[in-house]
Short mmCIF file of C-alpha atoms and ligand atoms in Angstrom, two decimals:
data_model
loop_
_atom_site.label_atom_id
_atom_site.label_comp_id
_atom_site.label_asym_id
_atom_site.label_seq_id
_atom_site.Cartn_x
_atom_site.Cartn_y
_atom_site.Cartn_z
CA SER Z 1 22.89 -41.00 -39.50
CA ALA Z 2 23.94 -37.42 -38.94
CA LYS Z 3 21.00 -36.17 -40.87
CA GLN Z 4 18.58 -38.13 -38.62
CA LYS Z 5 20.43 -37.06 -35.52
CA GLY Z 6 20.23 -33.45 -36.62
CA LYS Z 7 16.57 -33.73 -37.34
CA SER Z 8 15.76 -35.35 -33.95
CA CYS Z 9 17.72 -32.52 -32.19
CA TYR Z 10 15.82 -30.05 -34.17
CA THR Z 11 12.52 -31.70 -33.20
CA LEU Z 12 13.54 -31.91 -29.48
CA PHE Z 13 14.48 -28.22 -29.60
CA ASN Z 14 11.22 -27.31 -31.16
CA GLN Z 15 9.36 -29.33 -28.63
CA LYS Z 16 11.04 -27.68 -25.79
CA MET Z 17 10.37 -24.18 -27.24
CA TYR Z 18 6.81 -25.20 -27.95
CA LYS Z 19 6.26 -26.36 -24.42
CA GLN Z 20 7.81 -23.18 -22.99
CA ALA Z 21 5.58 -21.03 -25.30
CA ILE Z 22 2.44 -23.00 -24.18
CA TRP Z 23 3.44 -22.72 -20.48
CA ARG Z 24 3.92 -18.95 -20.93
CA LEU Z 25 0.57 -18.55 -22.64
CA GLU Z 26 -1.23 -20.52 -20.01
CA LEU Z 27 0.51 -18.49 -17.34
CA GLU Z 28 -0.49 -15.23 -18.99
CA ASN Z 29 -4.16 -16.30 -19.32
CA ALA Z 30 -4.34 -17.57 -15.75
CA LEU Z 31 -2.66 -14.39 -14.53
CA ARG Z 32 -5.44 -12.29 -16.31
CA GLN Z 33 -8.02 -14.03 -14.20
CA ALA Z 34 -6.12 -14.38 -10.98
CA LEU Z 35 -7.10 -11.00 -9.50
CA GLU Z 36 -10.92 -11.47 -9.95
CA ARG Z 37 -10.60 -15.04 -8.73
CA GLN Z 38 -8.91 -13.79 -5.73
CA GLU Z 39 -5.92 -16.14 -6.01
CA PHE Z 40 -3.33 -13.67 -4.60
CA THR Z 41 -2.44 -13.54 -0.95
CA LEU Z 42 0.09 -11.49 0.94
CA CYS Z 43 2.88 -12.72 3.24
CA TYR Z 44 4.68 -10.58 5.73
CA GLN Z 45 8.37 -10.92 6.56
CA PRO Z 46 9.41 -9.16 9.75
CA ILE Z 47 12.10 -6.43 9.48
CA VAL Z 48 13.97 -6.36 12.76
CA ILE Z 49 16.18 -3.87 14.71
CA LEU Z 50 19.39 -5.93 14.80
CA THR Z 51 20.65 -4.56 18.19
CA THR Z 52 17.51 -5.18 20.17
CA GLY Z 53 15.60 -7.86 18.09
CA GLU Z 54 12.57 -5.53 18.16
CA LEU Z 55 10.09 -5.53 15.23
CA ALA Z 56 10.52 -2.50 13.00
CA GLY Z 57 7.93 -3.52 10.30
CA PHE Z 58 7.20 -6.04 7.61
CA GLU Z 59 7.99 -6.54 3.94
CA VAL Z 60 5.04 -7.63 1.96
CA LEU Z 61 5.56 -10.48 -0.39
CA VAL Z 62 2.83 -11.64 -2.83
CA ARG Z 63 1.89 -15.29 -3.24
CA TRP Z 64 -0.17 -16.78 -6.09
CA GLN Z 65 -2.26 -19.81 -5.39
CA HIS Z 66 -2.99 -21.27 -8.92
CA PRO Z 67 -6.03 -23.56 -8.82
CA GLU Z 68 -4.16 -26.43 -10.70
CA LYS Z 69 -0.43 -25.64 -10.57
CA GLY Z 70 -0.40 -24.83 -6.78
CA THR Z 71 1.69 -21.98 -5.37
CA ILE Z 72 3.62 -20.10 -8.05
CA SER Z 73 6.71 -18.06 -6.91
CA PRO Z 74 6.63 -14.23 -7.53
CA ALA Z 75 10.12 -14.75 -9.13
CA ASP Z 76 8.27 -16.74 -11.82
CA PHE Z 77 5.12 -14.68 -12.34
CA ILE Z 78 6.15 -11.08 -11.61
CA PRO Z 79 8.22 -10.90 -14.83
CA VAL Z 80 5.28 -12.19 -16.77
CA ALA Z 81 3.03 -9.68 -15.02
CA GLU Z 82 5.53 -6.92 -15.96
CA ASP Z 83 5.74 -7.96 -19.63
CA THR Z 84 2.00 -8.06 -19.99
CA GLY Z 85 1.33 -4.79 -18.04
CA LEU Z 86 -0.82 -6.86 -15.67
CA ILE Z 87 1.56 -5.75 -12.92
CA VAL Z 88 -0.16 -2.36 -12.78
CA PRO Z 89 -3.67 -3.69 -11.64
CA ILE Z 90 -2.01 -6.48 -9.60
CA GLY Z 91 0.40 -3.97 -7.93
CA THR Z 92 -2.54 -1.66 -7.04
CA TRP Z 93 -4.31 -4.52 -5.36
CA ILE Z 94 -1.07 -5.37 -3.41
CA LEU Z 95 -0.72 -1.75 -2.27
CA GLN Z 96 -4.30 -1.44 -1.26
CA ALA Z 97 -4.37 -4.82 0.57
CA ALA Z 98 -1.02 -4.04 2.41
CA CYS Z 99 -1.94 -0.57 3.50
CA TYR Z 100 -5.36 -1.83 4.65
CA GLN Z 101 -3.70 -4.59 6.67
CA MET Z 102 -1.21 -2.34 8.40
CA ALA Z 103 -3.92 0.29 9.17
CA THR Z 104 -6.05 -2.47 10.67
CA TRP Z 105 -3.13 -3.68 12.86
CA GLN Z 106 -2.38 -0.03 13.98
CA ILE Z 107 -6.00 0.38 15.01
CA ARG Z 108 -6.09 -2.93 16.89
CA PHE Z 109 -2.60 -2.79 18.46
CA PRO Z 110 -1.18 0.49 19.75
CA ALA Z 111 2.35 -1.08 19.50
CA ALA Z 112 1.87 -1.34 15.72
CA LYS Z 113 1.76 2.48 15.38
CA ALA Z 114 5.46 2.62 15.02
CA LEU Z 115 5.62 -0.29 12.44
CA LYS Z 116 6.19 0.20 8.71
CA ILE Z 117 4.95 -1.74 5.90
CA SER Z 118 7.29 -2.14 2.94
CA VAL Z 119 5.82 -2.85 -0.53
CA ASN Z 120 7.80 -3.93 -3.64
CA LEU Z 121 7.10 -1.69 -6.63
CA SER Z 122 7.75 -2.66 -10.27
CA VAL Z 123 9.15 -0.09 -12.77
CA LYS Z 124 5.90 -0.03 -14.65
CA GLN Z 125 4.12 1.13 -11.57
CA LEU Z 126 6.67 3.69 -10.67
CA THR Z 127 6.46 5.30 -14.02
CA ASP Z 128 2.69 5.08 -14.18
CA SER Z 129 1.45 8.67 -14.28
CA SER Z 130 -1.50 7.82 -11.96
CA LEU Z 131 0.68 6.37 -9.26
CA ILE Z 132 0.69 9.48 -6.97
CA THR Z 133 -3.03 10.08 -7.20
CA GLN Z 134 -3.58 6.39 -6.59
CA ILE Z 135 -1.34 6.20 -3.53
CA LYS Z 136 -2.89 9.32 -1.98
CA GLN Z 137 -6.26 7.72 -2.52
CA ILE Z 138 -5.15 4.47 -0.97
CA LEU Z 139 -3.70 6.26 2.08
CA GLN Z 140 -6.85 8.26 2.50
CA GLU Z 141 -9.20 5.28 2.23
CA THR Z 142 -7.28 3.02 4.50
CA GLY Z 143 -6.34 5.80 7.02
CA LEU Z 144 -2.68 4.77 6.93
CA ALA Z 145 -0.10 7.48 7.63
CA SER Z 146 2.32 8.00 4.76
CA GLN Z 147 5.14 7.68 7.30
CA SER Z 148 4.04 4.01 7.81
CA LEU Z 149 4.59 3.16 4.13
CA THR Z 150 7.89 2.20 2.45
CA LEU Z 151 8.25 1.44 -1.20
CA GLU Z 152 10.98 -0.88 -2.46
CA ILE Z 153 12.44 -0.20 -5.91
CA THR Z 154 15.35 -1.87 -7.70
CA GLU Z 155 18.59 -0.43 -8.95
CA SER Z 156 17.71 -1.52 -12.53
CA MET Z 157 15.04 1.20 -12.54
CA PHE Z 158 17.82 3.73 -12.84
CA MET Z 159 18.70 2.37 -16.27
CA GLU Z 160 15.50 4.12 -17.46
CA ASP Z 161 15.26 7.95 -17.58
CA ILE Z 162 16.94 8.69 -14.24
CA SER Z 163 15.73 12.26 -13.86
CA ALA Z 164 12.12 11.19 -14.60
CA ILE Z 165 12.47 8.35 -12.01
CA ASN Z 166 13.94 10.79 -9.46
CA ARG Z 167 11.15 13.31 -10.01
CA GLN Z 168 8.65 10.58 -9.17
CA LEU Z 169 10.61 9.56 -6.14
CA LYS Z 170 10.61 13.15 -4.99
CA ARG Z 171 6.81 13.30 -5.23
CA LEU Z 172 6.57 10.13 -3.14
CA THR Z 173 9.03 11.32 -0.43
CA ALA Z 174 7.24 14.70 -0.38
CA LEU Z 175 4.20 12.84 0.73
CA GLY Z 176 6.18 11.33 3.63
CA ILE Z 177 6.67 7.81 2.04
CA GLN Z 178 10.06 6.23 2.45
CA ILE Z 179 11.97 4.67 -0.47
CA SER Z 180 14.31 1.65 -0.27
CA ILE Z 181 16.55 0.51 -2.99
CA ASP Z 182 16.16 -3.19 -3.08
CA ASP Z 183 18.76 -5.87 -4.02
CA PHE Z 184 21.42 -3.21 -3.69
CA GLY Z 185 24.81 -4.17 -4.93
CA THR Z 186 23.67 -6.47 -7.71
CA GLY Z 187 22.77 -4.04 -10.40
CA PHE Z 188 23.87 -0.91 -12.08
CA SER Z 189 24.73 1.63 -9.43
CA SER Z 190 26.67 4.72 -9.88
CA LEU Z 191 27.92 6.40 -6.69
CA SER Z 192 27.98 9.68 -8.65
CA TYR Z 193 24.21 10.03 -8.69
CA LEU Z 194 23.24 7.97 -5.48
CA HIS Z 195 23.48 11.07 -3.30
CA ARG Z 196 21.08 12.98 -5.56
CA LEU Z 197 18.41 10.36 -5.44
CA SER Z 198 15.38 10.76 -3.24
CA VAL Z 199 15.80 7.53 -1.34
CA ASN Z 200 15.96 6.63 2.41
CA ASN Z 201 17.23 2.92 2.63
CA LEU Z 202 19.70 0.61 0.91
CA LYS Z 203 18.62 -3.06 1.11
CA ILE Z 204 21.78 -5.22 0.83
CA ASP Z 205 21.06 -8.08 -1.57
CA ARG Z 206 20.70 -11.38 0.14
CA SER Z 207 23.24 -12.98 -2.25
CA PHE Z 208 25.93 -11.16 -0.23
CA VAL Z 209 24.42 -11.63 3.24
CA SER Z 210 23.36 -15.36 2.99
CA ASN Z 211 26.81 -16.12 1.64
CA LEU Z 212 28.72 -13.54 3.84
CA PHE Z 213 31.60 -15.80 4.83
CA GLU Z 214 31.72 -17.66 1.47
CA SER Z 215 34.13 -15.06 0.01
CA HIS Z 216 35.99 -11.95 0.97
CA ARG Z 217 34.16 -10.15 -1.85
CA ASN Z 218 30.87 -10.67 -0.08
CA LEU Z 219 32.22 -9.35 3.22
CA ASN Z 220 33.79 -6.43 1.50
CA VAL Z 221 30.68 -5.53 -0.55
CA THR Z 222 28.54 -5.78 2.55
CA GLU Z 223 30.70 -3.63 4.71
CA THR Z 224 31.09 -1.04 1.91
CA ILE Z 225 27.35 -0.72 1.41
CA ILE Z 226 26.81 -0.26 5.16
CA LYS Z 227 29.53 2.41 5.23
CA LEU Z 228 28.17 4.05 2.07
CA ALA Z 229 24.61 4.20 3.62
CA GLU Z 230 26.15 5.80 6.69
CA GLN Z 231 28.02 8.40 4.63
CA LEU Z 232 24.95 9.28 2.61
CA GLY Z 233 22.69 9.48 5.69
CA LEU Z 234 20.78 6.38 4.54
CA GLU Z 235 19.70 3.38 6.50
CA ALA Z 236 21.16 -0.01 5.52
CA ILE Z 237 18.84 -3.04 5.70
CA ALA Z 238 20.37 -6.46 5.30
CA GLU Z 239 18.18 -9.14 3.65
CA GLY Z 240 18.63 -12.82 3.82
CA ILE Z 241 20.19 -13.14 7.39
CA GLU Z 242 20.25 -16.85 8.04
CA THR Z 243 22.78 -17.46 10.74
CA GLN Z 244 23.93 -16.00 14.17
CA GLU Z 245 27.44 -15.47 12.71
CA GLN Z 246 26.04 -13.35 9.83
CA LEU Z 247 23.99 -11.35 12.38
CA HIS Z 248 27.05 -10.68 14.60
CA GLN Z 249 29.12 -9.62 11.58
CA LEU Z 250 26.46 -7.26 10.45
CA GLN Z 251 26.08 -5.76 13.90
CA ALA Z 252 29.95 -5.31 13.95
CA PHE Z 253 29.73 -3.48 10.62
CA GLY Z 254 27.04 -1.12 12.22
CA CYS Z 255 24.08 -2.42 10.25
CA ASN Z 256 20.81 -1.48 12.23
CA LEU Z 257 18.12 -3.29 10.34
CA GLY Z 258 17.63 -6.69 8.77
CA GLN Z 259 15.38 -9.60 7.77
CA GLY Z 260 15.79 -13.29 7.06
CA TYR Z 261 15.05 -16.80 7.99
CA LEU Z 262 17.19 -16.47 11.22
CA PHE Z 263 14.31 -14.29 12.52
CA ASN Z 264 11.29 -15.33 10.42
CA ALA Z 265 10.34 -16.56 6.96
CA PRO Z 266 7.55 -14.60 5.20
CA LEU Z 267 4.54 -15.11 7.49
CA SER Z 268 0.76 -15.40 6.95
CA ALA Z 269 -1.30 -12.45 8.06
CA GLU Z 270 -2.46 -14.43 11.15
CA VAL Z 271 1.02 -15.38 12.31
CA ALA Z 272 2.35 -11.86 11.60
CA GLU Z 273 -0.51 -10.52 13.79
CA SER Z 274 0.27 -12.83 16.68
CA LEU Z 275 3.86 -11.49 16.54
CA ILE Z 276 2.55 -7.94 16.88
CA ALA Z 277 0.24 -8.86 19.69
P1 C2E K 1 12.80 -9.25 -2.77
O1 C2E K 1 12.03 -8.08 -2.71
O2 C2E K 1 14.32 -9.08 -2.70
O3 C2E K 1 12.29 -10.14 -1.57
C1 C2E K 1 13.11 -10.95 -0.74
C2 C2E K 1 13.02 -12.39 -1.13
O4 C2E K 1 13.92 -13.07 -0.30
C3 C2E K 1 11.69 -13.06 -0.86
O5 C2E K 1 11.48 -13.98 -1.93
C4 C2E K 1 11.86 -13.74 0.53
O6 C2E K 1 10.98 -14.76 0.74
C5 C2E K 1 13.32 -14.18 0.34
N1 C2E K 1 13.95 -14.37 1.63
C6 C2E K 1 13.77 -13.64 2.80
N2 C2E K 1 14.61 -13.94 3.77
C7 C2E K 1 15.40 -14.97 3.24
C8 C2E K 1 16.48 -15.72 3.75
O7 C2E K 1 16.96 -15.64 4.85
N3 C2E K 1 17.16 -16.56 2.88
C9 C2E K 1 16.69 -16.70 1.57
N4 C2E K 1 17.41 -17.57 0.83
N5 C2E K 1 15.65 -16.01 1.08
C10 C2E K 1 15.02 -15.19 1.86
P2 C2E K 1 10.10 -14.22 -2.64
O8 C2E K 1 8.87 -13.93 -1.62
O9 C2E K 1 10.17 -15.42 -3.39
O10 C2E K 1 10.10 -13.00 -3.68
C11 C2E K 1 10.99 -12.88 -4.65
C12 C2E K 1 11.00 -11.56 -5.32
O11 C2E K 1 9.70 -11.35 -6.09
C13 C2E K 1 11.10 -10.37 -4.47
O12 C2E K 1 12.46 -10.12 -4.01
C14 C2E K 1 10.58 -9.27 -5.29
O13 C2E K 1 11.53 -8.78 -6.20
C15 C2E K 1 9.44 -9.97 -6.06
N6 C2E K 1 8.20 -9.69 -5.39
C16 C2E K 1 7.68 -10.35 -4.29
N7 C2E K 1 6.49 -9.74 -3.98
C17 C2E K 1 6.32 -8.73 -4.79
C18 C2E K 1 5.26 -7.76 -4.95
O14 C2E K 1 4.35 -7.67 -4.20
N8 C2E K 1 5.44 -6.84 -5.99
C19 C2E K 1 6.52 -6.86 -6.86
N9 C2E K 1 6.57 -5.99 -7.84
N10 C2E K 1 7.48 -7.79 -6.73
C20 C2E K 1 7.34 -8.68 -5.72
MG1 MG K 2 11.98 -6.36 -1.67
MG1 MG K 3 15.33 -7.68 -1.89
MG1 MG K 4 16.79 -9.81 -3.24
#
């Protein structure tokens, strides 16, 4: 009957919600212990000078090796880490480990002196009042020059108090650190304030680049971001370059930097090191 059917739908719905809630709780609990259990590792995706193919640096991408569930994607656990506030200690560890790794490479390989390490920062980290002190301390302890560090933030952060965000960005760039706006073109971006922001690079979101020839819109948006960066004196970085055709089109648009599976997937520290050597 309809009543029975309604009831079983209701039960199914509840079961699904219940399962989701349990999964979420398990994830939170596991995340709380993941740092001390040393379950995080860092991957390094090369950022390449598109005209020469030379290495410009690496973007650091975190990986979580859960003891039972295997590798969990940052797209799945970073939001949970942000909701719970765990992103702050986890983010500190990532910054520390990334700076230490790049400093070590720069000591071992003279060619690595010119390379930059690019670290993703969540909004909770950026608005954390201890961030500046913490970064100064990490740079001092690891011996990494501030010029070797880039921080990636997302457009959505400007939905917060934009002048407070910009004050924090100014403190970072005053130290010599570079700022990239990640996933550019997908979020809330107002051209009227972009020129006032203390940023250095626009990273063109991979949804445009990986599907460059899928639509005129993707081509137009990509070209516009590259021209916009040029106008503002910023560097455009294309993410998600997967084919030679995409590379050639980006070069024709005048884009100087990029990353993607065409060059390399995110690499283990060992493989990244062999690339530097
Ligand atoms: P993102 O910062 O935009 O990083 C780029 C993502 O694109 C990475 O996914 C990378 O593996 C993937 N990718 C790179 N090249 C290609 C390509 O050619 N094709 C395709 N289809 N994908 C490509 P990943 O590692 O899964 O990271 C996802 C997101 O998680 C990142 O997006 C970033 O927002 C976040 N994330 C990763 N690591 C960290 C971190 O250490 N801290 C914070 N706060 N967020 C992080
Ligand atoms: Mg990024
Ligand atoms: Mg990105
Ligand atoms: Mg992206």
